[in-house]
Amino acid sequence: KEILAADVFSESPETEPANEKLSGALSIDLDPESGKSFQELKQDAERQIVQQHLEENEWHITNTAKALGIANHSNLIKIMKRLGIKKPKDE
């Protein structure tokens, strides 16, 4: 099963910038057999949303924070640390 991005965000002024840029569907495993808790599923969705926006903004933290409606780029950095998101090394 997949959750569409439209199902994750409700329409409001706070989420409008994120809604405009979020394309495609989130691929979150909702199989009850996975044994994941609600918190783990929520974290998976958050990780995918942040990762997608970082890639769309070429890992520019300030632009990504703005696109996600996060007031301060330092808050995005904290979220990234909590979710274990690191910029891939350029090859």
GROMACS .gro file of C-alpha atoms in nm:
model
   91
    1LYS     CA    1   0.000   0.000   0.000
    2GLU     CA    2   0.114   0.355  -0.062
    3ILE     CA    3   0.015   0.682   0.094
    4LEU     CA    4  -0.019   0.962  -0.156
    5ALA     CA    5   0.139   1.292  -0.066
    6ALA     CA    6  -0.205   1.450  -0.091
    7ASP     CA    7  -0.320   1.224   0.192
    8VAL     CA    8  -0.037   1.341   0.418
    9PHE     CA    9  -0.090   1.715   0.388
   10SER     CA   10  -0.412   1.904   0.436
   11GLU     CA   11  -0.457   2.225   0.242
   12SER     CA   12  -0.358   2.522   0.454
   13PRO     CA   13  -0.136   2.827   0.412
   14GLU     CA   14   0.133   2.662   0.626
   15THR     CA   15   0.161   2.353   0.405
   16GLU     CA   16   0.097   2.512   0.067
   17PRO     CA   17   0.466   2.553  -0.031
   18ALA     CA   18   0.538   2.190   0.057
   19ASN     CA   19   0.231   2.070  -0.133
   20GLU     CA   20   0.337   2.254  -0.447
   21LYS     CA   21   0.679   2.088  -0.463
   22LEU     CA   22   0.595   1.740  -0.336
   23SER     CA   23   0.543   1.524  -0.639
   24GLY     CA   24   0.465   1.157  -0.664
   25ALA     CA   25   0.372   0.922  -0.387
   26LEU     CA   26   0.542   0.827  -0.066
   27SER     CA   27   0.637   0.463  -0.049
   28ILE     CA   28   0.557   0.361   0.306
   29ASP     CA   29   0.503  -0.003   0.394
   30LEU     CA   30   0.169  -0.014   0.576
   31ASP     CA   31   0.163  -0.393   0.600
   32PRO     CA   32   0.054  -0.488   0.953
   33GLU     CA   33   0.301  -0.777   0.931
   34SER     CA   34   0.589  -0.526   0.921
   35GLY     CA   35   0.545  -0.472   1.294
   36LYS     CA   36   0.612  -0.099   1.265
   37SER     CA   37   0.453   0.129   1.520
   38PHE     CA   38   0.262   0.443   1.429
   39GLN     CA   39   0.564   0.649   1.538
   40GLU     CA   40   0.795   0.450   1.308
   41LEU     CA   41   0.556   0.489   1.013
   42LYS     CA   42   0.529   0.862   1.080
   43GLN     CA   43   0.907   0.892   1.096
   44ASP     CA   44   0.943   0.701   0.766
   45ALA     CA   45   0.702   0.945   0.599
   46GLU     CA   46   0.880   1.247   0.746
   47ARG     CA   47   1.218   1.112   0.634
   48GLN     CA   48   1.095   1.060   0.277
   49ILE     CA   49   0.938   1.406   0.259
   50VAL     CA   50   1.250   1.582   0.389
   51GLN     CA   51   1.480   1.372   0.168
   52GLN     CA   52   1.274   1.447  -0.144
   53HIS     CA   53   1.272   1.821  -0.075
   54LEU     CA   54   1.645   1.824  -0.007
   55GLU     CA   55   1.709   1.655  -0.340
   56GLU     CA   56   1.472   1.892  -0.524
   57ASN     CA   57   1.659   2.187  -0.369
   58GLU     CA   58   2.002   2.037  -0.441
   59TRP     CA   59   2.066   2.000  -0.067
   60HIS     CA   60   2.040   2.375  -0.006
   61ILE     CA   61   1.923   2.375   0.357
   62THR     CA   62   1.773   2.726   0.368
   63ASN     CA   63   1.575   2.678   0.046
   64THR     CA   64   1.454   2.337   0.162
   65ALA     CA   65   1.343   2.476   0.498
   66LYS     CA   66   1.153   2.751   0.318
   67ALA     CA   67   0.991   2.501   0.079
   68LEU     CA   68   0.879   2.289   0.374
   69GLY     CA   69   0.744   2.588   0.564
   70ILE     CA   70   1.004   2.552   0.840
   71ALA     CA   71   1.073   2.897   0.985
   72ASN     CA   72   1.443   2.851   1.059
   73HIS     CA   73   1.700   2.644   0.870
   74SER     CA   74   1.854   2.533   1.201
   75ASN     CA   75   1.527   2.354   1.280
   76LEU     CA   76   1.561   2.159   0.955
   77ILE     CA   77   1.916   2.062   1.053
   78LYS     CA   78   1.782   1.930   1.386
   79ILE     CA   79   1.511   1.733   1.202
   80MET     CA   80   1.772   1.589   0.966
   81LYS     CA   81   1.989   1.477   1.260
   82ARG     CA   82   1.688   1.320   1.433
   83LEU     CA   83   1.595   1.131   1.116
   84GLY     CA   84   1.954   1.032   1.035
   85ILE     CA   85   1.960   1.221   0.704
   86LYS     CA   86   2.305   1.314   0.577
   87LYS     CA   87   2.408   1.473   0.250
   88PRO     CA   88   2.554   1.208   0.020
   89LYS     CA   89   2.920   1.257  -0.060
   90ASP     CA   90   2.984   1.384  -0.410
   91GLU     CA   91   3.159   1.130  -0.624
   0.00000   0.00000   0.00000
